[in-house]
PDB file of C-alpha atoms and ligand atoms in Angstrom:
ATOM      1  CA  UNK A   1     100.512  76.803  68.018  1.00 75.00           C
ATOM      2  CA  UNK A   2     101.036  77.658  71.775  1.00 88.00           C
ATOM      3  CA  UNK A   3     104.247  76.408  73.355  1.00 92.00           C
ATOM      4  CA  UNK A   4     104.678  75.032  76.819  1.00 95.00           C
ATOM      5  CA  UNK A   5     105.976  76.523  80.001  1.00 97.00           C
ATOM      6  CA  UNK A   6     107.540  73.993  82.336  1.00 98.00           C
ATOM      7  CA  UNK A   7     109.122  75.281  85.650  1.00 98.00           C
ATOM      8  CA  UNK A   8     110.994  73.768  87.845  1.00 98.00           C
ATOM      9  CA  UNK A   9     110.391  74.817  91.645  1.00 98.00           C
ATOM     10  CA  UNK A  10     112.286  74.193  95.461  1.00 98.00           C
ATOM     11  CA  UNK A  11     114.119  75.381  98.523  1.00 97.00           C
ATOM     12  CA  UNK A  12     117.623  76.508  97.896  1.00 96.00           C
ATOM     13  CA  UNK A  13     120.021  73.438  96.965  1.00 95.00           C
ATOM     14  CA  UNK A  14     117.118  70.871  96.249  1.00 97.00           C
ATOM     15  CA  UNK A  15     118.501  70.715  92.821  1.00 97.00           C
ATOM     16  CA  UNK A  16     116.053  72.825  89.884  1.00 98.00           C
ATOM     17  CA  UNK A  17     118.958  74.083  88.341  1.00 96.00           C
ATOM     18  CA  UNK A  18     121.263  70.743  87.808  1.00 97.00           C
ATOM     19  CA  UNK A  19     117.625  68.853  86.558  1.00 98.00           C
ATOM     20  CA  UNK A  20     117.024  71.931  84.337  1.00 98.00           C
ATOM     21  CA  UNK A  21     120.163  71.453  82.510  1.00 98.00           C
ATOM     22  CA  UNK A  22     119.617  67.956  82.637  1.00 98.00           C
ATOM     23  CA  UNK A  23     116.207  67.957  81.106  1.00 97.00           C
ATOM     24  CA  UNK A  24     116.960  70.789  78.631  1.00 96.00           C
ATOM     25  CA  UNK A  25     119.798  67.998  77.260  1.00 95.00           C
ATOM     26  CA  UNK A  26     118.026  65.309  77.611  1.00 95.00           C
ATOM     27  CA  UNK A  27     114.339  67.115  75.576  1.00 94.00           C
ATOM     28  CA  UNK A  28     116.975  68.664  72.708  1.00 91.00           C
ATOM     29  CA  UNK A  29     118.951  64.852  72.384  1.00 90.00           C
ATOM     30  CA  UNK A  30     115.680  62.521  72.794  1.00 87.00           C
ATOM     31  CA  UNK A  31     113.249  63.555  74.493  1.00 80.00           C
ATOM     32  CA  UNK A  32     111.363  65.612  71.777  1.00 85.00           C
ATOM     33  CA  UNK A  33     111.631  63.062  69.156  1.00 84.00           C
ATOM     34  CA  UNK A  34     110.621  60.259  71.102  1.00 83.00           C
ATOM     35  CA  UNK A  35     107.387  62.136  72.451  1.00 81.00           C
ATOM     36  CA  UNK A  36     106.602  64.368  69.503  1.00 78.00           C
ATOM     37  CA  UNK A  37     107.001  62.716  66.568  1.00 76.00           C
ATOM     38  CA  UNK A  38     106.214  64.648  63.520  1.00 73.00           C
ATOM     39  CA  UNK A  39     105.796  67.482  65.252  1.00 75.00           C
ATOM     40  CA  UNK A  40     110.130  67.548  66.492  1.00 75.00           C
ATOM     41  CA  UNK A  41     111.251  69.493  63.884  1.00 74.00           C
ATOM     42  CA  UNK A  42     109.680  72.119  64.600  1.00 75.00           C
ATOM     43  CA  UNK A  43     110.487  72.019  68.245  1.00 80.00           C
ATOM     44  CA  UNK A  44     112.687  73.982  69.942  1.00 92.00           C
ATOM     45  CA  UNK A  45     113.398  73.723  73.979  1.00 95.00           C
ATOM     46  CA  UNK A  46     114.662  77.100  75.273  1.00 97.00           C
ATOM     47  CA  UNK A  47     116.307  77.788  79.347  1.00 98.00           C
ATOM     48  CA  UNK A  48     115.280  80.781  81.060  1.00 98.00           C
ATOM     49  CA  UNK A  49     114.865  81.657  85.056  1.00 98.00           C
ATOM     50  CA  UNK A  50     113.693  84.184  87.453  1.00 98.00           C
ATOM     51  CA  UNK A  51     114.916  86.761  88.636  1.00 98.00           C
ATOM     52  CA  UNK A  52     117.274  87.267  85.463  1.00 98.00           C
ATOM     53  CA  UNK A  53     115.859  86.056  82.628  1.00 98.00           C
ATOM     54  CA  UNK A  54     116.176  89.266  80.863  1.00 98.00           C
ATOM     55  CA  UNK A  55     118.709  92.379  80.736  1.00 98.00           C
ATOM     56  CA  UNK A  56     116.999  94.276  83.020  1.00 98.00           C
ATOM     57  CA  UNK A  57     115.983  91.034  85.394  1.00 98.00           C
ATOM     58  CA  UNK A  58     120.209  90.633  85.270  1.00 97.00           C
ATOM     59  CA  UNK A  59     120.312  93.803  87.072  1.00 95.00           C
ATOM     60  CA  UNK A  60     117.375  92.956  89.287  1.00 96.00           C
ATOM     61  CA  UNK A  61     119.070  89.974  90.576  1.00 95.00           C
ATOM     62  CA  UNK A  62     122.148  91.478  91.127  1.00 92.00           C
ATOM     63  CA  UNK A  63     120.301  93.387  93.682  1.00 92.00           C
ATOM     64  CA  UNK A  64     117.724  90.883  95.237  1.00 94.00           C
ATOM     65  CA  UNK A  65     120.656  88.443  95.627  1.00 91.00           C
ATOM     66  CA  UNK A  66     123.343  90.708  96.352  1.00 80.00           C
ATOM     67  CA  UNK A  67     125.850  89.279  93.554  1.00 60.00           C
ATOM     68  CA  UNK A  68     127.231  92.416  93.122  1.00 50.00           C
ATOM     69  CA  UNK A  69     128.881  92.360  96.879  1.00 52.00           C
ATOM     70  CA  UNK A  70     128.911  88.881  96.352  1.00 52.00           C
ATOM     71  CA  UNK A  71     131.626  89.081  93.653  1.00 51.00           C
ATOM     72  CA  UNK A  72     132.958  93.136  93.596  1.00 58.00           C
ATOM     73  CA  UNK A  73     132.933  93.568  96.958  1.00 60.00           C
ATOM     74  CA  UNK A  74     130.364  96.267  97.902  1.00 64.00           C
ATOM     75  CA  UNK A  75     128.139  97.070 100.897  1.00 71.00           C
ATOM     76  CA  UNK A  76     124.972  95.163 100.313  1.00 72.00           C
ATOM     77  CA  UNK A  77     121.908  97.950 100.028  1.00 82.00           C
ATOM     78  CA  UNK A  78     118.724  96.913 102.580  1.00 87.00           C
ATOM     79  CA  UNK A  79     115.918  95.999 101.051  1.00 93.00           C
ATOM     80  CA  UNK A  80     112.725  95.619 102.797  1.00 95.00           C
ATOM     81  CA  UNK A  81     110.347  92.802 102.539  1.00 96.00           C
ATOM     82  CA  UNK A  82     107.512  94.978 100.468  1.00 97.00           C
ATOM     83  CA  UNK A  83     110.092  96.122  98.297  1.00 97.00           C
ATOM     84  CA  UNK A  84     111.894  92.321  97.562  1.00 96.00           C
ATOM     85  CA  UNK A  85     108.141  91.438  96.829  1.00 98.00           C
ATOM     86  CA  UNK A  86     107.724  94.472  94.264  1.00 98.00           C
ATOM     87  CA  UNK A  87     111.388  93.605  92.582  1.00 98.00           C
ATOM     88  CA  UNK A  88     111.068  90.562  92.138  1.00 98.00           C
ATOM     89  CA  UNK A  89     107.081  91.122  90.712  1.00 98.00           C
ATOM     90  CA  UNK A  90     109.017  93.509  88.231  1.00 98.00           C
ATOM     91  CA  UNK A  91     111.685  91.044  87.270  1.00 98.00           C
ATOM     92  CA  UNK A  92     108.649  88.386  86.440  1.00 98.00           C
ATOM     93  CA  UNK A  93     106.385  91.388  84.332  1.00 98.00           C
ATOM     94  CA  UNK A  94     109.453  92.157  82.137  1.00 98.00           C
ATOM     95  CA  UNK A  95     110.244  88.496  81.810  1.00 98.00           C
ATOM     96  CA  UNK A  96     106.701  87.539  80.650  1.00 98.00           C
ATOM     97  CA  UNK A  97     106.309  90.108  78.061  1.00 98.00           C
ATOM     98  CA  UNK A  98     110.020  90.390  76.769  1.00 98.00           C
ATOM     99  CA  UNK A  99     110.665  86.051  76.990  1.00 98.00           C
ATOM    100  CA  UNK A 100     107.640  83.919  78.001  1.00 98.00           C
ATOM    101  CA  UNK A 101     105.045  85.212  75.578  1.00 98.00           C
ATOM    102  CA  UNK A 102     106.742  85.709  72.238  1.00 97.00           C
ATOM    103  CA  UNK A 103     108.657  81.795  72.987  1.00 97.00           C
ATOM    104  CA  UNK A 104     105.182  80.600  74.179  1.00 96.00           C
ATOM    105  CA  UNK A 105     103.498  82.129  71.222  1.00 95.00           C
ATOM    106  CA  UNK A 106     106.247  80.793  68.386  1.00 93.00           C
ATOM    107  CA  UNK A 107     105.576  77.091  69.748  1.00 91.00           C
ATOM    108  CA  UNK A 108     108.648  76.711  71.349  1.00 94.00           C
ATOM    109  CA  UNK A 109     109.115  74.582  74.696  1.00 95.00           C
ATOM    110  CA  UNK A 110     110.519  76.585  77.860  1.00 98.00           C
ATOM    111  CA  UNK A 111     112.345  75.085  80.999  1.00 98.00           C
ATOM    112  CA  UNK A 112     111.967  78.007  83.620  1.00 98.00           C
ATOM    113  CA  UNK A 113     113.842  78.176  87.320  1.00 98.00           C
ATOM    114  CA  UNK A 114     111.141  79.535  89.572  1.00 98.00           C
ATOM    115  CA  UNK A 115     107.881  81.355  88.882  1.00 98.00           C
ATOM    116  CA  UNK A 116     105.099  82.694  90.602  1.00 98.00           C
ATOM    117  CA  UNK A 117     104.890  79.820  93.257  1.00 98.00           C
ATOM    118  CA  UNK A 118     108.577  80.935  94.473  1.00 98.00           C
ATOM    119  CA  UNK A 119     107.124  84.401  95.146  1.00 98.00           C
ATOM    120  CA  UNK A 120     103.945  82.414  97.348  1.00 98.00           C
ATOM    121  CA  UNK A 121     106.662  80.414  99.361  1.00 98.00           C
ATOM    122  CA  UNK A 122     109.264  82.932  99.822  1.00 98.00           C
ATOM    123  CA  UNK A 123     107.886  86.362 100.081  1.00 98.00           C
ATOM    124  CA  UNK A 124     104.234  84.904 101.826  1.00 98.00           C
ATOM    125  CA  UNK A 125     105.028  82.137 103.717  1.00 98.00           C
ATOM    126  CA  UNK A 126     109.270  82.527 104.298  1.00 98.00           C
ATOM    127  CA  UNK A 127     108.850  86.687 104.355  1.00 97.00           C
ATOM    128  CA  UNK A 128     104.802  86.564 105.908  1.00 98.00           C
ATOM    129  CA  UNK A 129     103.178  89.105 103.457  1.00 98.00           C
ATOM    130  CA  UNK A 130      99.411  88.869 102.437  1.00 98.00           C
ATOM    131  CA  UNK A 131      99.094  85.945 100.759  1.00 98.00           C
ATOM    132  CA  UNK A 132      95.798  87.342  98.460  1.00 98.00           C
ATOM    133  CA  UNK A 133      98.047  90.628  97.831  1.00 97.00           C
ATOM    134  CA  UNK A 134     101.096  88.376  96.649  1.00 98.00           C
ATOM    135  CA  UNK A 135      98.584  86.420  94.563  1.00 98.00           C
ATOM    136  CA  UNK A 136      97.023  89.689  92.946  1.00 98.00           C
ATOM    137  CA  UNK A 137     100.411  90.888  92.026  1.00 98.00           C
ATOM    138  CA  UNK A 138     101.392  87.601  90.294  1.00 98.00           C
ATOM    139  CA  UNK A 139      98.349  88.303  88.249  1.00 98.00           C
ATOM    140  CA  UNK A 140      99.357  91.289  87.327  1.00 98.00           C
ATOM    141  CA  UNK A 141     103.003  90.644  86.563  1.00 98.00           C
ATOM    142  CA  UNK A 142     102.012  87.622  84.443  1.00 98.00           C
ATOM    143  CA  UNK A 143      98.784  89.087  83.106  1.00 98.00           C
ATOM    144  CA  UNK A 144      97.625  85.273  83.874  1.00 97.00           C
ATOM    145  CA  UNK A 145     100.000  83.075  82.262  1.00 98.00           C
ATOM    146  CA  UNK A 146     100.428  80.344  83.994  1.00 98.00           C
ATOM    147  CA  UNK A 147     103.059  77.546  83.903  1.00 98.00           C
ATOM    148  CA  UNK A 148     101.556  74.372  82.101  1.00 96.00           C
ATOM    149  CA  UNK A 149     103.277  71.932  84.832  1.00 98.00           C
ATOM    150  CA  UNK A 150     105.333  72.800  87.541  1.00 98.00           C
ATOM    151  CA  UNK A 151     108.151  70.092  88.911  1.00 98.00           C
ATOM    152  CA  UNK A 152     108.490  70.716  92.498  1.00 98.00           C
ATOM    153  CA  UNK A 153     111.988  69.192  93.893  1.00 98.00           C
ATOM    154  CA  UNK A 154     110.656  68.605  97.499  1.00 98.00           C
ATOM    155  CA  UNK A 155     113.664  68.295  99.495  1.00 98.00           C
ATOM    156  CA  UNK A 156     113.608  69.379 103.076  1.00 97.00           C
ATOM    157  CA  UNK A 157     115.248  72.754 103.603  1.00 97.00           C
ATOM    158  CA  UNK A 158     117.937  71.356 106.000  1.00 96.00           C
ATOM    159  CA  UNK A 159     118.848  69.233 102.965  1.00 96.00           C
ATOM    160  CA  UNK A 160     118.869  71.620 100.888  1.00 96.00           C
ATOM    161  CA  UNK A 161     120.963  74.649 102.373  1.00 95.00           C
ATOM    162  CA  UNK A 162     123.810  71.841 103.157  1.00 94.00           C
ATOM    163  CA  UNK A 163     123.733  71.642  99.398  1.00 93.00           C
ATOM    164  CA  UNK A 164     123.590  75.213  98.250  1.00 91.00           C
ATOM    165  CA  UNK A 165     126.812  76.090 101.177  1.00 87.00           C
ATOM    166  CA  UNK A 166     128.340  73.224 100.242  1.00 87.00           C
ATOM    167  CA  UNK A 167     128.966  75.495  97.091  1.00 80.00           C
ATOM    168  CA  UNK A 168     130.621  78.694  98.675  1.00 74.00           C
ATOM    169  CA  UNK A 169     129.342  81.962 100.167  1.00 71.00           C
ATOM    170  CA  UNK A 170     125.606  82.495 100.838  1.00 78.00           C
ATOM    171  CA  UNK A 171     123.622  84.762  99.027  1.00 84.00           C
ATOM    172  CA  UNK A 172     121.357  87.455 100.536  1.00 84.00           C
ATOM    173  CA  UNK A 173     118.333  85.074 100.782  1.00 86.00           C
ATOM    174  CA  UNK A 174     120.451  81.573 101.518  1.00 84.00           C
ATOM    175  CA  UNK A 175     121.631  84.078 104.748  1.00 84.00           C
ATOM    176  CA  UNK A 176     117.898  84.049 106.270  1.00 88.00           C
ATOM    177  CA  UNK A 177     117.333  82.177 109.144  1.00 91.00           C
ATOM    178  CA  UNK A 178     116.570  78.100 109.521  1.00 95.00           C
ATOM    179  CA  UNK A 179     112.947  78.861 110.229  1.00 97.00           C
ATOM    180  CA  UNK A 180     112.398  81.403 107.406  1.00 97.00           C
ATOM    181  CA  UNK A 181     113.695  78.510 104.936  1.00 97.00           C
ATOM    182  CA  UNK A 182     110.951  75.681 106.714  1.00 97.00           C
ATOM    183  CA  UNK A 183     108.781  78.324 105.875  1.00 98.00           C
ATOM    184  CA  UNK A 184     109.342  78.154 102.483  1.00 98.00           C
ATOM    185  CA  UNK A 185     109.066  74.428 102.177  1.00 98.00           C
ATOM    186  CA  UNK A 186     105.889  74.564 103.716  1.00 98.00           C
ATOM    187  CA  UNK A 187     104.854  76.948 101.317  1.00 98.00           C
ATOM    188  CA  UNK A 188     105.740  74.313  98.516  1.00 98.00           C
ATOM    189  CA  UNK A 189     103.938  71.791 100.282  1.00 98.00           C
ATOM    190  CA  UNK A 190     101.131  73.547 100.256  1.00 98.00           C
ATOM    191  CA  UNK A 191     100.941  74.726  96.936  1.00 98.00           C
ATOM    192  CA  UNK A 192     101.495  71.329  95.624  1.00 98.00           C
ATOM    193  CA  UNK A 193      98.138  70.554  97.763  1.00 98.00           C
ATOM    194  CA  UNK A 194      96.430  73.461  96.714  1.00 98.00           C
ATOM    195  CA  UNK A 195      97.178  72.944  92.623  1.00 97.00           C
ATOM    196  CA  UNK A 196      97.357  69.195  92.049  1.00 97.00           C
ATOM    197  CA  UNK A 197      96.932  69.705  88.940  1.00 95.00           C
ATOM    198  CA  UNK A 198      99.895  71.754  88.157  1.00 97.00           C
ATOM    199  CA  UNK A 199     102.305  70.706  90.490  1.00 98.00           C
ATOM    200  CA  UNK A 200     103.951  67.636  90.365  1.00 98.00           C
ATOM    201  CA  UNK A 201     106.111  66.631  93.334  1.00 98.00           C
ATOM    202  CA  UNK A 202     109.461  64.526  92.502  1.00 98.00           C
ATOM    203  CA  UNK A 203     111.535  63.310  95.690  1.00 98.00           C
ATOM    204  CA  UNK A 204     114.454  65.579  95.609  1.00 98.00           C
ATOM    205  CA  UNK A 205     116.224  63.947  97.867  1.00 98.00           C
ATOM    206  CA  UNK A 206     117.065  60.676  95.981  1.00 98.00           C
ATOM    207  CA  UNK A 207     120.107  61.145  93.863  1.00 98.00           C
ATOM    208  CA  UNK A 208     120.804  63.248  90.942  1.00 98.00           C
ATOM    209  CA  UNK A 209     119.992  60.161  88.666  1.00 98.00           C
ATOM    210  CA  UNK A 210     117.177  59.252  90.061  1.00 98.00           C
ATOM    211  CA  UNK A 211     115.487  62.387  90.336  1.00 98.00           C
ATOM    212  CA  UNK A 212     116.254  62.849  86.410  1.00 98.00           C
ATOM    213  CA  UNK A 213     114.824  60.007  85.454  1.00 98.00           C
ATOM    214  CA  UNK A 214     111.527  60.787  87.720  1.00 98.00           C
ATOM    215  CA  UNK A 215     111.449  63.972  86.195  1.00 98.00           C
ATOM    216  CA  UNK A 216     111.825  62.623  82.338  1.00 97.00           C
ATOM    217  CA  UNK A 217     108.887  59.923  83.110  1.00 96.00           C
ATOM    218  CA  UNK A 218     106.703  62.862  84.181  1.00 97.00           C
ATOM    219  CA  UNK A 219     107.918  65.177  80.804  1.00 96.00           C
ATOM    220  CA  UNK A 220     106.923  61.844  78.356  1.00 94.00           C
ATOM    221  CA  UNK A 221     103.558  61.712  79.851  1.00 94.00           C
ATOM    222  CA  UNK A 222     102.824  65.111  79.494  1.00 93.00           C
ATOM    223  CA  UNK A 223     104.495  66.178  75.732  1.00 91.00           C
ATOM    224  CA  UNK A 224     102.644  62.916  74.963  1.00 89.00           C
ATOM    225  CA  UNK A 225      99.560  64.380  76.126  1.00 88.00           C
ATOM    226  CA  UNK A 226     100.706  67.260  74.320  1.00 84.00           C
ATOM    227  CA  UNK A 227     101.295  65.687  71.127  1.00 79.00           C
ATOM    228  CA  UNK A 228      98.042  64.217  71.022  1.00 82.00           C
ATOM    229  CA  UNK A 229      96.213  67.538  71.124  1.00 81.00           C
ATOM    230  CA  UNK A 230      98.310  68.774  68.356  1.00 77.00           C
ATOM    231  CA  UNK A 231      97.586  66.136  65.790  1.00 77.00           C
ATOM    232  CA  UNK A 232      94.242  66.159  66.151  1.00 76.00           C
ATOM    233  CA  UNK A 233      92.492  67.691  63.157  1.00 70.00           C
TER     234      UNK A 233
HETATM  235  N1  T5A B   1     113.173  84.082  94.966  1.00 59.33           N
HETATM  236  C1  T5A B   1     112.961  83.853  93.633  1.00 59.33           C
HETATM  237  C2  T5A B   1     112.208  84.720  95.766  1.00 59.33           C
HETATM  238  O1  T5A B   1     112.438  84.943  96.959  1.00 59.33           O
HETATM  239  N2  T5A B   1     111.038  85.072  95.184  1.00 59.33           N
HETATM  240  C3  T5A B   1     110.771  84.860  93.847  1.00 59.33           C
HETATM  241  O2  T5A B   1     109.678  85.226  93.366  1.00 59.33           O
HETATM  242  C4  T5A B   1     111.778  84.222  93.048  1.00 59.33           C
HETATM  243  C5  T5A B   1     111.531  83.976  91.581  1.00 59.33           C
HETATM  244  C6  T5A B   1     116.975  82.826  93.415  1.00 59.33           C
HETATM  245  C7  T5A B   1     116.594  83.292  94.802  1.00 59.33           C
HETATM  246  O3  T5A B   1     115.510  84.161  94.707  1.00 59.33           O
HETATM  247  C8  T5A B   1     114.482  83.726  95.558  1.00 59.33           C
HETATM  248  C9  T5A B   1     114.700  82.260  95.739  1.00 59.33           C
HETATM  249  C10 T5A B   1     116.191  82.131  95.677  1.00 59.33           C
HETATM  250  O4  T5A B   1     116.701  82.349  96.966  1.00 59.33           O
HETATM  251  P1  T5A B   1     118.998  81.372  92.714  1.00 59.33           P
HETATM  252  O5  T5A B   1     120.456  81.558  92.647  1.00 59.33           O
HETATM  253  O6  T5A B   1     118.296  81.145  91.456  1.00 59.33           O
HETATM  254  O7  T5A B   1     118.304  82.560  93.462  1.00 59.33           O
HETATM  255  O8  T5A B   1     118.808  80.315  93.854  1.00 59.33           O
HETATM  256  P2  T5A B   1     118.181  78.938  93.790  1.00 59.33           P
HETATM  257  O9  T5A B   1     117.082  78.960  92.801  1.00 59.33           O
HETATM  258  O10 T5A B   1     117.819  78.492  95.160  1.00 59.33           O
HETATM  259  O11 T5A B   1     119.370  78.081  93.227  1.00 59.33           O
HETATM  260  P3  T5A B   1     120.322  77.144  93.940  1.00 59.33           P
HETATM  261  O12 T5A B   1     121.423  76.965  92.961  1.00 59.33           O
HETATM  262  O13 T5A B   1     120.668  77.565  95.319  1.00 59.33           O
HETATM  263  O14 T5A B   1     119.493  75.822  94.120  1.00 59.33           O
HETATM  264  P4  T5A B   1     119.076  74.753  93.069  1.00 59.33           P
HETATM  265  O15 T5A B   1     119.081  75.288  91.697  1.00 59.33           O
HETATM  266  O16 T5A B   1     117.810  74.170  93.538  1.00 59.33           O
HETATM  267  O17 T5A B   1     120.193  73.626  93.242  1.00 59.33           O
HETATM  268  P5  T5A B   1     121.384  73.203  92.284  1.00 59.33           P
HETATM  269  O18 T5A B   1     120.869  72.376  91.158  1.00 59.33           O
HETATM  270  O19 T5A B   1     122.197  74.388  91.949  1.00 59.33           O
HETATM  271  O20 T5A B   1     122.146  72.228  93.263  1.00 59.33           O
HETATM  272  C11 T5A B   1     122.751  72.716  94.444  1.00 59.33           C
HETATM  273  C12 T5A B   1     123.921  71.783  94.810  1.00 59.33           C
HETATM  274  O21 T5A B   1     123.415  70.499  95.124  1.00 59.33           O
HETATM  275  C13 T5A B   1     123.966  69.506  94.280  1.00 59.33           C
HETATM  276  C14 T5A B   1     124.481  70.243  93.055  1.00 59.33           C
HETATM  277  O22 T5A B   1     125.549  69.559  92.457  1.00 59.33           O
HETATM  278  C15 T5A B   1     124.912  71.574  93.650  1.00 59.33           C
HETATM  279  O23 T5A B   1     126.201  71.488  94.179  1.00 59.33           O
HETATM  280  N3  T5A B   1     122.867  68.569  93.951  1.00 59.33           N
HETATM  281  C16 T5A B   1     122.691  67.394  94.566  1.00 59.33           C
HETATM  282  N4  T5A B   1     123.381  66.770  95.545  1.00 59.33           N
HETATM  283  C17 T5A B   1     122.907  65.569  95.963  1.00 59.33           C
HETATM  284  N5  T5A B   1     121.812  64.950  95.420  1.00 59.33           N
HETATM  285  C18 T5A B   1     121.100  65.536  94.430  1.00 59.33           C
HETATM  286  N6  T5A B   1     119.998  64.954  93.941  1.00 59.33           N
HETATM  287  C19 T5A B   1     121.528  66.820  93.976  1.00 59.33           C
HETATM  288  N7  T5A B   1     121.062  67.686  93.030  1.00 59.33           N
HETATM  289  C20 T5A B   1     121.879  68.761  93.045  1.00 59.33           C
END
């Protein structure tokens, strides 16, 4: 039995990570009893995120984000835009093949920060590379997996990078300018156009609560769907 892949996409600050945690909770306490029903025991719901969802994706990240200087004080290292694109294209192969794919394939349920749309919104539309180039290497980093349903926090970026600063010192890519990060959201909104199918949009800018329990209507409806594909014979 394949698992799921659910990932949870935005602009810095509009809140993936705090409904991540919230949904992981919320799946592993209720959420996967209520909507799976026989089927719950042998559900598990697993957290991951890019970059850094593996050992060498740690190290990646460190990099992208500069949380080395962040935190040990070092001289951040340049990086140019080709070369973000290509690190964070390696962070996503190694996380496919070493996470996504054995999880996926054992049945298990995964909550992922950012995927491949991330890469469309930040390195085409905030950065301006090729958008057919960025989609061909997505392709070939995920050798076509694609996320199963994609929750896209759309809060506007203003909103967003109050949030994220509100929090402390910036990191490499919180430091672009305003217009890179309306670039970005535009990229989202697009997407979300492009794949309504996939991508979900949930108002991000409502309140913590609110958005969770947006986001936990959405997850019944679909492990429902789920569930009803896995018990037929
Ligand atoms: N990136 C990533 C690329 O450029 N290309 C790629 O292909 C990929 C995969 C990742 C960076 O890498 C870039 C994008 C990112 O810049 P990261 O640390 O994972 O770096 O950064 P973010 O994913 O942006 O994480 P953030 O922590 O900045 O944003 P979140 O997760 O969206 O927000 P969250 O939940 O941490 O919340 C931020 C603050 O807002 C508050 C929270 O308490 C927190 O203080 N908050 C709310 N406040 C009011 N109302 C609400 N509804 C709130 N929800 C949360």
């Amino acid at each position: 039995m394949q698992g799921l892949l659910i990932v949870f996409e935005g602009v810095e600050g509009s809140g993936k990570t705090t409904q991540l945690q919230r949904s992981l909770h919320w799946l592993q306490d209720k959420g996967v009893s209520e909507c799976l029903g026989t089927f719950a025991q042998e559900m598990s719901v697993v957290a991951t995120r890019e970059p850094g969802g593996t050992s060498l994706g740690l190290g990646l990240r460190k990099l992208l984000l500069e949380e080395g200087s962040r935190y040990e004080n070092t001289t951040p290292i340049p990086i140019q835009d080709r070369a973000e694109l290509l690190l964070y294209a390696a962070d996503r192969a190694q996380h496919v093949e070493e996470f996504l794919k054995p999880h996926l394939a054992s049945g298990m349920i995964i909550l992922c920060d950012r995927y491949t749309d991330s890469t469309i919104a930040y390195q085409g539309y905030g950065r301006g590379l090729d958008l057919t180039l960025i989609q061909q290497l997505n392709e070939i980093a995920t050798g076509g997996l694609e996320s199963d349903l994609t929750l896209w926090l759309d809060v506007d970026a203003e909103t967003g990078l109050k949030r994220a600063r509100q929090r402390g010192r910036a990191d490499r890519i919180e430091q672009a300018d305003f217009a890179f990060h309306q670039r970005v959201q535009q990229g989202f909104q697009q997407l979300a156009t492009s794949y309504p199918q996939r991508i979900v949009r949930i108002d991000g800018s409502k309140s913590e609560e609110d958005v969770h329990l947006a986001i936990q209507e959405i997850l019944r409806q679909r492990l429902s769907q789920w569930y009803s594909k896995l018990s037929r014979p």
